[in-house]
Amino acid sequence: MATDAAQAEAVGGPDPGIRISPPATKLDFATILGLIFALGLIVVAIMMGNSNANFVNGPSFLIVILGTMAATSVSYTGRELKHVPGIIGNTIVRRSRDPSDIATQLMNIAMLARKRGLLALAGMDSELRKDPFLARAVQFVTDGYSGEDIDRVLGQEVDALAERHRHSASIVRRASEIAPAMGLIGTLVGLVQMLAQLDDPSSIGPAMAVALLTTFYGAILGTVILGPMAAKLERNSNDETMIKNLILTAMGSIARQENPRRMEMLLNSELPPEERIHYFD
Amino acid sequence: MATDAAQAEAVGGPDPGIRISPPATKLDFATILGLIFALGLIVVAIMMGNSNANFVNGPSFLIVILGTMAATSVSYTGRELKHVPGIIGNTIVRRSRDPSDIATQLMNIAMLARKRGLLALAGMDSELRKDPFLARAVQFVTDGYSGEDIDRVLGQEVDALAERHRHSASIVRRASEIAPAMGLIGTLVGLVQMLAQLDDPSSIGPAMAVALLTTFYGAILGTVILGPMAAKLERNSNDETMIKNLILTAMGSIARQENPRRMEMLLNSELPPEERIHYFD
Amino acid sequence: MATDAAQAEAVGGPDPGIRISPPATKLDFATILGLIFALGLIVVAIMMGNSNANFVNGPSFLIVILGTMAATSVSYTGRELKHVPGIIGNTIVRRSRDPSDIATQLMNIAMLARKRGLLALAGMDSELRKDPFLARAVQFVTDGYSGEDIDRVLGQEVDALAERHRHSASIVRRASEIAPAMGLIGTLVGLVQMLAQLDDPSSIGPAMAVALLTTFYGAILGTVILGPMAAKLERNSNDETMIKNLILTAMGSIARQENPRRMEMLLNSELPPEERIHYFD
Amino acid sequence: MATDAAQAEAVGGPDPGIRISPPATKLDFATILGLIFALGLIVVAIMMGNSNANFVNGPSFLIVILGTMAATSVSYTGRELKHVPGIIGNTIVRRSRDPSDIATQLMNIAMLARKRGLLALAGMDSELRKDPFLARAVQFVTDGYSGEDIDRVLGQEVDALAERHRHSASIVRRASEIAPAMGLIGTLVGLVQMLAQLDDPSSIGPAMAVALLTTFYGAILGTVILGPMAAKLERNSNDETMIKNLILTAMGSIARQENPRRMEMLLNSELPPEERIHYFD
Amino acid sequence: MATDAAQAEAVGGPDPGIRISPPATKLDFATILGLIFALGLIVVAIMMGNSNANFVNGPSFLIVILGTMAATSVSYTGRELKHVPGIIGNTIVRRSRDPSDIATQLMNIAMLARKRGLLALAGMDSELRKDPFLARAVQFVTDGYSGEDIDRVLGQEVDALAERHRHSASIVRRASEIAPAMGLIGTLVGLVQMLAQLDDPSSIGPAMAVALLTTFYGAILGTVILGPMAAKLERNSNDETMIKNLILTAMGSIARQENPRRMEMLLNSELPPEERIHYFD
């Protein structure tokens, strides 16, 4: 990184040193393996019990899955629900960036602005296209908005983004709360049916077993699948908000024409210790 | 939209380009279909169990429905309860507006104010009548109030509106919490009655089945119907608050006589990316 | 109201037009009827079950009622508990005022102050005595305190009042949480006693029925009576705080000698649309 | 109190009228009687059931009490746990002060400072020793710190104090949450043991009765004893914070050399109506 | 400590009196003993019941432990999970510092800066290396940043640190919530298997006993082990944040070149009474 900076200082022509790394697609193995392992464990537990019990029951399965989906969709609009597959996909495959990479790239931009002036940033268009938020932020700087304006407008955008993330996570969170309740409702249906023909004692056990299956499915869906996924989405949102806040801090600093060393200090105060950059050493 | 703006600039007479789209009535299919589908699923589940169990029990039904309504109404005044049918209707049929439409219309107003002066806005009366909040906001601008005053007064109105929405949603939220408890109370009544005549074993099953029905009704009412409706109301309130905040931002900006490009930037920072406007391109 | 104002302007002598309406005592029928109806429904449900079960059990009743009272009183002081009957009475009979009436009366006071000077307010003593908070607020104005001082001191009083209301409601809220737990404790006592003499099968049913009665009483006390009452108290507090905030806004505005039209605008921004006043039309 | 003030004005020598009442030790009868009464009720309920059930079981008792203590202590340090007996004692015997007494004494100090200058406060040392917080506050004034400094430093102290109170109450609160869970764990132990020897039907009842005793003890410990005690501690903290805030307001006012009438107004705005002082009438 | 200060004033050469005590490793006996004692109690309770019940069941144990780990890991990334052993270790062995020691050392630094100028602090490098946060803070002072800059940057670092602590504790907190649910899922598996072969009554008891074991394990894992550990982590975070805030307060004060007596007053206002320092007496 220090070499990038040195290069930036040495070269006189259009700056080749400034590259913006676009978010890289990343598989979250902890999430995938966690899901597979947790569900696998339950399957193993079922198979170890040497019993002729049948844990697969299509109707029970459908009432929990579809019922949870239907009751969740009551609280949202069609437009929001269309995003749900993407939201769930985001818990596993996620586009993210290394905070210290983006911090170094922001330092590069600051050095360029310092040496060639703010308008030199306009020449970075092809690189900036990789990150629309950064492109918008740089645009504000080259349009001559003040640091306070940039703080206010980008800050509001970051807040609105975090709010939208929260809203997306809330869909999964709601579903995780509804699933056990749908399981309970299914079990109540089974219990009432069983109790109505209590005169045949031999059917009690199996009927009861089937009735409990919806509670079982609801507990797995809510506790093992949807609940942790909602928590993952909330966690990912924090990650992305941190990246956006780095950009916001850097662009405000550039617009105020502050010393890049000061900007490094500000960026580092937002980064975890192991991600901090040492741009000038 | 850009054509509207161009037109606004060209024409010299009373501006025909400024139209305010009133909130359009919109059916929320996700809510209706979600409700129908969730309840239908439960009916199907009941019918698939080939049992002679009767899931319809008038008195059980009434104790849960009426009991929930009565216990909920303890916490409110008659005046508030009169609004409940309207509140519930709002979860399904809702008057809403496209945020990017209203943003473009606010830009049109800003362009008019810039070209003909703030007083020209007074000529828009017939259009403004479609949106009382916007009309009040424009009135403040033409009355010469400062941007700070407008921010303060309209901000307070938006807060008070959000507070009233929260209050309305809280009625449905309360009912959704009381419903399962009423179901439990009904089941306790049935259980005590059953236990008092335990000497007749053949009656245990059916009596118990009937006792469980109130728990069943209470769970459906609370989890599938009222809970999701309360969440929908909270969600709708956020939507409407966003629209009102756009108007607030725009009117403050017009009163401060800021550059319309700056106002566009401010509006866009509050809008989700796919709703952002490009007024000047 | 406009006539009041006109009159206020015309008459030269001591102003007869300014009347302060004291809070009127109001019965909250929704609360009373809700309670009666909910409890009645449960009684009807009990009577419809043609069973010889006895739902009235003095000792069970006393352990739930008195136990809830005793465990609740652990968290408070004797002084606070003395207010409880009054607090509970407030959920049913309540002294309240119409927000638009008080807003009009505040406008009358503002007009008087504008025409005859702040000291003219001192002549309203007999009217002000009907509302001690308003009297204190007017006193601050006539004593010459600045608008900022009045905002700060009255704001602190309103906060302290809301805090005291919250504290009062918390007593009822606590009781509503303890009641079901006391019911459970009573049921555990009955269960343990029943299990100890399990050798007499004929006594199981009735013993169990009696044991469940405390759970039944606890659920009714907590869910149908105390919980909704606590919510009602929290709701009433919001009402009263709104009235006090109107007075605070008005007195600050008068002390700052602002235009009464501006004060009307400020008051209206705190009022719900249907309560807004049109003083000058 | 008015006489105190008059005296303060008349006498020329070292002021004898200023006395600081130290916090008085007060027994909270509502807490003690509430506890005794609630536990007594449960004992009476047990004795009224003419059953040979034994509700006293040493091991069950120890597992709930000691288990709750052990699991609670996991979350704290030895140093914090040493304070627990004192914290619990504070729910019953408590050192407190009458808010209107302390307000009057603060007014006396303000009058003294006004007449003889801030340094005259230094002569009150022997009285101030009764209240270390007040002594520290007066010290700041006589050391010449500004009103803003005093507001900041004392405000931070009050916040830190409230935080420490919250932390103390949280120990009892945690224990009240762990107690029912320990009861459940004990019952599970008993249930598993009973189920393993289900072949002897005559032992089922008594074994089950004993198993339920830990749930019973846990419910009482959590709901009737620890939960209300934690609420009491939170309540007491609010009381003490109010007293400290009065001192903070008064010392800031004295340091700013404000008119004592203004200080009286500020103090009264923090006091409940029935505690307000009328120092100058 | 006073002697340290006196020495600091007297000696003219490089200051030998300034020593920074690095965080000392501390065993938290309350946590270790609490855990051992709580688990031991449960073992004793099991052994006292003279029953042939077997409380050790490998598969049940694995499904709860591994299932909780797997479902928890769904919500995090591999990188975060790698820190979990360290996080759990922190609840028992913890590096901490005495607040009054660090406060005295900060006073020593302030005295040095006052006598020899801010640049003299640069000579303390070898001592500062023991505490990276303090070293960074001193660096800002010697680099000439203003008190406001230091407040802002270090404040942001402390906030980010507290946020990271909260995130770490949330992993353990999540696990503590998932554990009882995994226990329930395991019990449902066992119940369904048992009910499917209800025709063999002699197997009901033991099968049920085994089924309940997962609930038992889940309750212990969640309530006795993980829940209290999460609370301990949250508590430790508050401790460390307090230390960091002391450093922040001190460095801001040194950068503003305030009187060290004032700095002592500020530090003391953040310390609990028994930790307050008396540096100048």
PDB file of N, CA and C in Angstrom, chain B residues 106-155:
ATOM      1  N   LEU B 106     -42.545  17.852  -6.551  1.00  0.00           N
ATOM      2  CA  LEU B 106     -41.937  18.853  -5.672  1.00  0.00           C
ATOM      3  C   LEU B 106     -40.876  19.640  -6.431  1.00  0.00           C
ATOM      4  N   MET B 107     -40.131  18.952  -7.334  1.00  0.00           N
ATOM      5  CA  MET B 107     -39.141  19.658  -8.174  1.00  0.00           C
ATOM      6  C   MET B 107     -39.841  20.677  -9.073  1.00  0.00           C
ATOM      7  N   ASN B 108     -40.985  20.278  -9.636  1.00  0.00           N
ATOM      8  CA  ASN B 108     -41.744  21.213 -10.466  1.00  0.00           C
ATOM      9  C   ASN B 108     -42.115  22.461  -9.684  1.00  0.00           C
ATOM     10  N   ILE B 109     -42.576  22.245  -8.454  1.00  0.00           N
ATOM     11  CA  ILE B 109     -42.954  23.391  -7.623  1.00  0.00           C
ATOM     12  C   ILE B 109     -41.744  24.275  -7.364  1.00  0.00           C
ATOM     13  N   ALA B 110     -40.592  23.628  -7.083  1.00  0.00           N
ATOM     14  CA  ALA B 110     -39.373  24.390  -6.811  1.00  0.00           C
ATOM     15  C   ALA B 110     -38.967  25.222  -8.029  1.00  0.00           C
ATOM     16  N   MET B 111     -39.082  24.630  -9.249  1.00  0.00           N
ATOM     17  CA  MET B 111     -38.720  25.355 -10.470  1.00  0.00           C
ATOM     18  C   MET B 111     -39.646  26.552 -10.668  1.00  0.00           C
ATOM     19  N   LEU B 112     -40.943  26.359 -10.424  1.00  0.00           N
ATOM     20  CA  LEU B 112     -41.913  27.437 -10.555  1.00  0.00           C
ATOM     21  C   LEU B 112     -41.569  28.575  -9.600  1.00  0.00           C
ATOM     22  N   ALA B 113     -41.273  28.193  -8.315  1.00  0.00           N
ATOM     23  CA  ALA B 113     -40.950  29.205  -7.311  1.00  0.00           C
ATOM     24  C   ALA B 113     -39.706  29.977  -7.719  1.00  0.00           C
ATOM     25  N   ARG B 114     -38.739  29.280  -8.327  1.00  0.00           N
ATOM     26  CA  ARG B 114     -37.488  29.928  -8.712  1.00  0.00           C
ATOM     27  C   ARG B 114     -37.716  30.936  -9.834  1.00  0.00           C
ATOM     28  N   LYS B 115     -38.593  30.545 -10.783  1.00  0.00           N
ATOM     29  CA  LYS B 115     -38.774  31.410 -11.954  1.00  0.00           C
ATOM     30  C   LYS B 115     -39.735  32.553 -11.708  1.00  0.00           C
ATOM     31  N   ARG B 116     -40.812  32.278 -11.014  1.00  0.00           N
ATOM     32  CA  ARG B 116     -41.827  33.333 -10.843  1.00  0.00           C
ATOM     33  C   ARG B 116     -41.881  33.894  -9.427  1.00  0.00           C
ATOM     34  N   GLY B 117     -41.059  33.365  -8.550  1.00  0.00           N
ATOM     35  CA  GLY B 117     -41.099  33.850  -7.180  1.00  0.00           C
ATOM     36  C   GLY B 117     -42.027  33.006  -6.318  1.00  0.00           C
ATOM     37  N   LEU B 118     -41.858  33.113  -5.017  1.00  0.00           N
ATOM     38  CA  LEU B 118     -42.615  32.264  -4.095  1.00  0.00           C
ATOM     39  C   LEU B 118     -44.117  32.483  -4.236  1.00  0.00           C
ATOM     40  N   LEU B 119     -44.516  33.718  -4.564  1.00  0.00           N
ATOM     41  CA  LEU B 119     -45.948  34.009  -4.571  1.00  0.00           C
ATOM     42  C   LEU B 119     -46.668  33.289  -5.698  1.00  0.00           C
ATOM     43  N   ALA B 120     -45.907  32.910  -6.750  1.00  0.00           N
ATOM     44  CA  ALA B 120     -46.542  32.184  -7.848  1.00  0.00           C
ATOM     45  C   ALA B 120     -47.165  30.874  -7.361  1.00  0.00           C
ATOM     46  N   LEU B 121     -46.618  30.357  -6.235  1.00  0.00           N
ATOM     47  CA  LEU B 121     -47.158  29.089  -5.718  1.00  0.00           C
ATOM     48  C   LEU B 121     -48.609  29.239  -5.284  1.00  0.00           C
ATOM     49  N   ALA B 122     -48.993  30.473  -4.941  1.00  0.00           N
ATOM     50  CA  ALA B 122     -50.365  30.681  -4.484  1.00  0.00           C
ATOM     51  C   ALA B 122     -51.375  30.350  -5.580  1.00  0.00           C
ATOM     52  N   GLY B 123     -50.939  30.409  -6.842  1.00  0.00           N
ATOM     53  CA  GLY B 123     -51.863  30.120  -7.941  1.00  0.00           C
ATOM     54  C   GLY B 123     -52.168  28.642  -8.136  1.00  0.00           C
ATOM     55  N   MET B 124     -51.488  27.794  -7.362  1.00  0.00           N
ATOM     56  CA  MET B 124     -51.670  26.357  -7.556  1.00  0.00           C
ATOM     57  C   MET B 124     -52.799  25.770  -6.717  1.00  0.00           C
ATOM     58  N   ASP B 125     -53.561  26.651  -6.108  1.00  0.00           N
ATOM     59  CA  ASP B 125     -54.554  26.209  -5.129  1.00  0.00           C
ATOM     60  C   ASP B 125     -55.368  24.994  -5.515  1.00  0.00           C
ATOM     61  N   SER B 126     -55.888  25.001  -6.769  1.00  0.00           N
ATOM     62  CA  SER B 126     -56.800  23.919  -7.140  1.00  0.00           C
ATOM     63  C   SER B 126     -56.061  22.580  -7.139  1.00  0.00           C
ATOM     64  N   GLU B 127     -54.784  22.601  -7.547  1.00  0.00           N
ATOM     65  CA  GLU B 127     -54.011  21.360  -7.515  1.00  0.00           C
ATOM     66  C   GLU B 127     -53.705  20.920  -6.087  1.00  0.00           C
ATOM     67  N   LEU B 128     -53.322  21.918  -5.273  1.00  0.00           N
ATOM     68  CA  LEU B 128     -52.872  21.598  -3.919  1.00  0.00           C
ATOM     69  C   LEU B 128     -53.984  21.006  -3.071  1.00  0.00           C
ATOM     70  N   ARG B 129     -55.229  21.381  -3.430  1.00  0.00           N
ATOM     71  CA  ARG B 129     -56.333  20.880  -2.618  1.00  0.00           C
ATOM     72  C   ARG B 129     -56.343  19.347  -2.545  1.00  0.00           C
ATOM     73  N   LYS B 130     -55.670  18.707  -3.507  1.00  0.00           N
ATOM     74  CA  LYS B 130     -55.644  17.239  -3.495  1.00  0.00           C
ATOM     75  C   LYS B 130     -54.813  16.670  -2.359  1.00  0.00           C
ATOM     76  N   ASP B 131     -53.933  17.488  -1.780  1.00  0.00           N
ATOM     77  CA  ASP B 131     -53.056  16.983  -0.726  1.00  0.00           C
ATOM     78  C   ASP B 131     -52.961  18.017   0.388  1.00  0.00           C
ATOM     79  N   PRO B 132     -53.800  17.885   1.425  1.00  0.00           N
ATOM     80  CA  PRO B 132     -53.884  18.934   2.449  1.00  0.00           C
ATOM     81  C   PRO B 132     -52.545  19.231   3.116  1.00  0.00           C
ATOM     82  N   PHE B 133     -51.715  18.204   3.349  1.00  0.00           N
ATOM     83  CA  PHE B 133     -50.438  18.456   4.009  1.00  0.00           C
ATOM     84  C   PHE B 133     -49.544  19.320   3.131  1.00  0.00           C
ATOM     85  N   LEU B 134     -49.489  18.982   1.841  1.00  0.00           N
ATOM     86  CA  LEU B 134     -48.696  19.779   0.904  1.00  0.00           C
ATOM     87  C   LEU B 134     -49.249  21.204   0.832  1.00  0.00           C
ATOM     88  N   ALA B 135     -50.596  21.328   0.813  1.00  0.00           N
ATOM     89  CA  ALA B 135     -51.208  22.651   0.737  1.00  0.00           C
ATOM     90  C   ALA B 135     -50.781  23.502   1.924  1.00  0.00           C
ATOM     91  N   ARG B 136     -50.834  22.911   3.140  1.00  0.00           N
ATOM     92  CA  ARG B 136     -50.393  23.617   4.349  1.00  0.00           C
ATOM     93  C   ARG B 136     -48.938  24.026   4.237  1.00  0.00           C
ATOM     94  N   ALA B 137     -48.111  23.105   3.699  1.00  0.00           N
ATOM     95  CA  ALA B 137     -46.675  23.379   3.594  1.00  0.00           C
ATOM     96  C   ALA B 137     -46.426  24.538   2.627  1.00  0.00           C
ATOM     97  N   VAL B 138     -47.122  24.527   1.465  1.00  0.00           N
ATOM     98  CA  VAL B 138     -46.946  25.603   0.487  1.00  0.00           C
ATOM     99  C   VAL B 138     -47.433  26.927   1.083  1.00  0.00           C
ATOM    100  N   GLN B 139     -48.539  26.855   1.831  1.00  0.00           N
ATOM    101  CA  GLN B 139     -49.068  28.048   2.486  1.00  0.00           C
ATOM    102  C   GLN B 139     -48.009  28.710   3.365  1.00  0.00           C
ATOM    103  N   PHE B 140     -47.282  27.868   4.147  1.00  0.00           N
ATOM    104  CA  PHE B 140     -46.235  28.423   5.011  1.00  0.00           C
ATOM    105  C   PHE B 140     -45.191  29.158   4.179  1.00  0.00           C
ATOM    106  N   VAL B 141     -44.830  28.558   3.019  1.00  0.00           N
ATOM    107  CA  VAL B 141     -43.808  29.183   2.180  1.00  0.00           C
ATOM    108  C   VAL B 141     -44.319  30.520   1.658  1.00  0.00           C
ATOM    109  N   THR B 142     -45.564  30.546   1.125  1.00  0.00           N
ATOM    110  CA  THR B 142     -46.084  31.796   0.555  1.00  0.00           C
ATOM    111  C   THR B 142     -46.355  32.833   1.644  1.00  0.00           C
ATOM    112  N   ASP B 143     -46.585  32.361   2.895  1.00  0.00           N
ATOM    113  CA  ASP B 143     -46.772  33.313   4.000  1.00  0.00           C
ATOM    114  C   ASP B 143     -45.450  33.908   4.452  1.00  0.00           C
ATOM    115  N   GLY B 144     -44.352  33.423   3.889  1.00  0.00           N
ATOM    116  CA  GLY B 144     -43.065  34.028   4.179  1.00  0.00           C
ATOM    117  C   GLY B 144     -42.349  33.477   5.400  1.00  0.00           C
ATOM    118  N   TYR B 145     -42.777  32.322   5.908  1.00  0.00           N
ATOM    119  CA  TYR B 145     -42.055  31.749   7.043  1.00  0.00           C
ATOM    120  C   TYR B 145     -40.661  31.312   6.605  1.00  0.00           C
ATOM    121  N   SER B 146     -39.717  31.332   7.538  1.00  0.00           N
ATOM    122  CA  SER B 146     -38.343  30.961   7.204  1.00  0.00           C
ATOM    123  C   SER B 146     -38.219  29.440   7.085  1.00  0.00           C
ATOM    124  N   GLY B 147     -37.131  28.992   6.449  1.00  0.00           N
ATOM    125  CA  GLY B 147     -36.880  27.556   6.329  1.00  0.00           C
ATOM    126  C   GLY B 147     -36.834  26.869   7.681  1.00  0.00           C
ATOM    127  N   GLU B 148     -36.249  27.533   8.681  1.00  0.00           N
ATOM    128  CA  GLU B 148     -36.143  26.911  10.013  1.00  0.00           C
ATOM    129  C   GLU B 148     -37.527  26.729  10.615  1.00  0.00           C
ATOM    130  N   ASP B 149     -38.374  27.778  10.490  1.00  0.00           N
ATOM    131  CA  ASP B 149     -39.729  27.676  11.021  1.00  0.00           C
ATOM    132  C   ASP B 149     -40.470  26.518  10.366  1.00  0.00           C
ATOM    133  N   ILE B 150     -40.330  26.410   9.037  1.00  0.00           N
ATOM    134  CA  ILE B 150     -41.041  25.360   8.322  1.00  0.00           C
ATOM    135  C   ILE B 150     -40.537  23.989   8.758  1.00  0.00           C
ATOM    136  N   ASP B 151     -39.200  23.850   8.879  1.00  0.00           N
ATOM    137  CA  ASP B 151     -38.654  22.584   9.372  1.00  0.00           C
ATOM    138  C   ASP B 151     -39.251  22.234  10.726  1.00  0.00           C
ATOM    139  N   ARG B 152     -39.324  23.242  11.619  1.00  0.00           N
ATOM    140  CA  ARG B 152     -39.766  22.961  12.976  1.00  0.00           C
ATOM    141  C   ARG B 152     -41.250  22.576  13.017  1.00  0.00           C
ATOM    142  N   VAL B 153     -42.077  23.413  12.346  1.00  0.00           N
ATOM    143  CA  VAL B 153     -43.517  23.189  12.451  1.00  0.00           C
ATOM    144  C   VAL B 153     -43.916  21.917  11.702  1.00  0.00           C
ATOM    145  N   LEU B 154     -43.442  21.774  10.458  1.00  0.00           N
ATOM    146  CA  LEU B 154     -43.821  20.563   9.724  1.00  0.00           C
ATOM    147  C   LEU B 154     -43.207  19.321  10.357  1.00  0.00           C
ATOM    148  N   GLY B 155     -41.967  19.455  10.859  1.00  0.00           N
ATOM    149  CA  GLY B 155     -41.332  18.321  11.538  1.00  0.00           C
ATOM    150  C   GLY B 155     -42.194  17.867  12.712  1.00  0.00           C
TER     151      GLY B 155
END
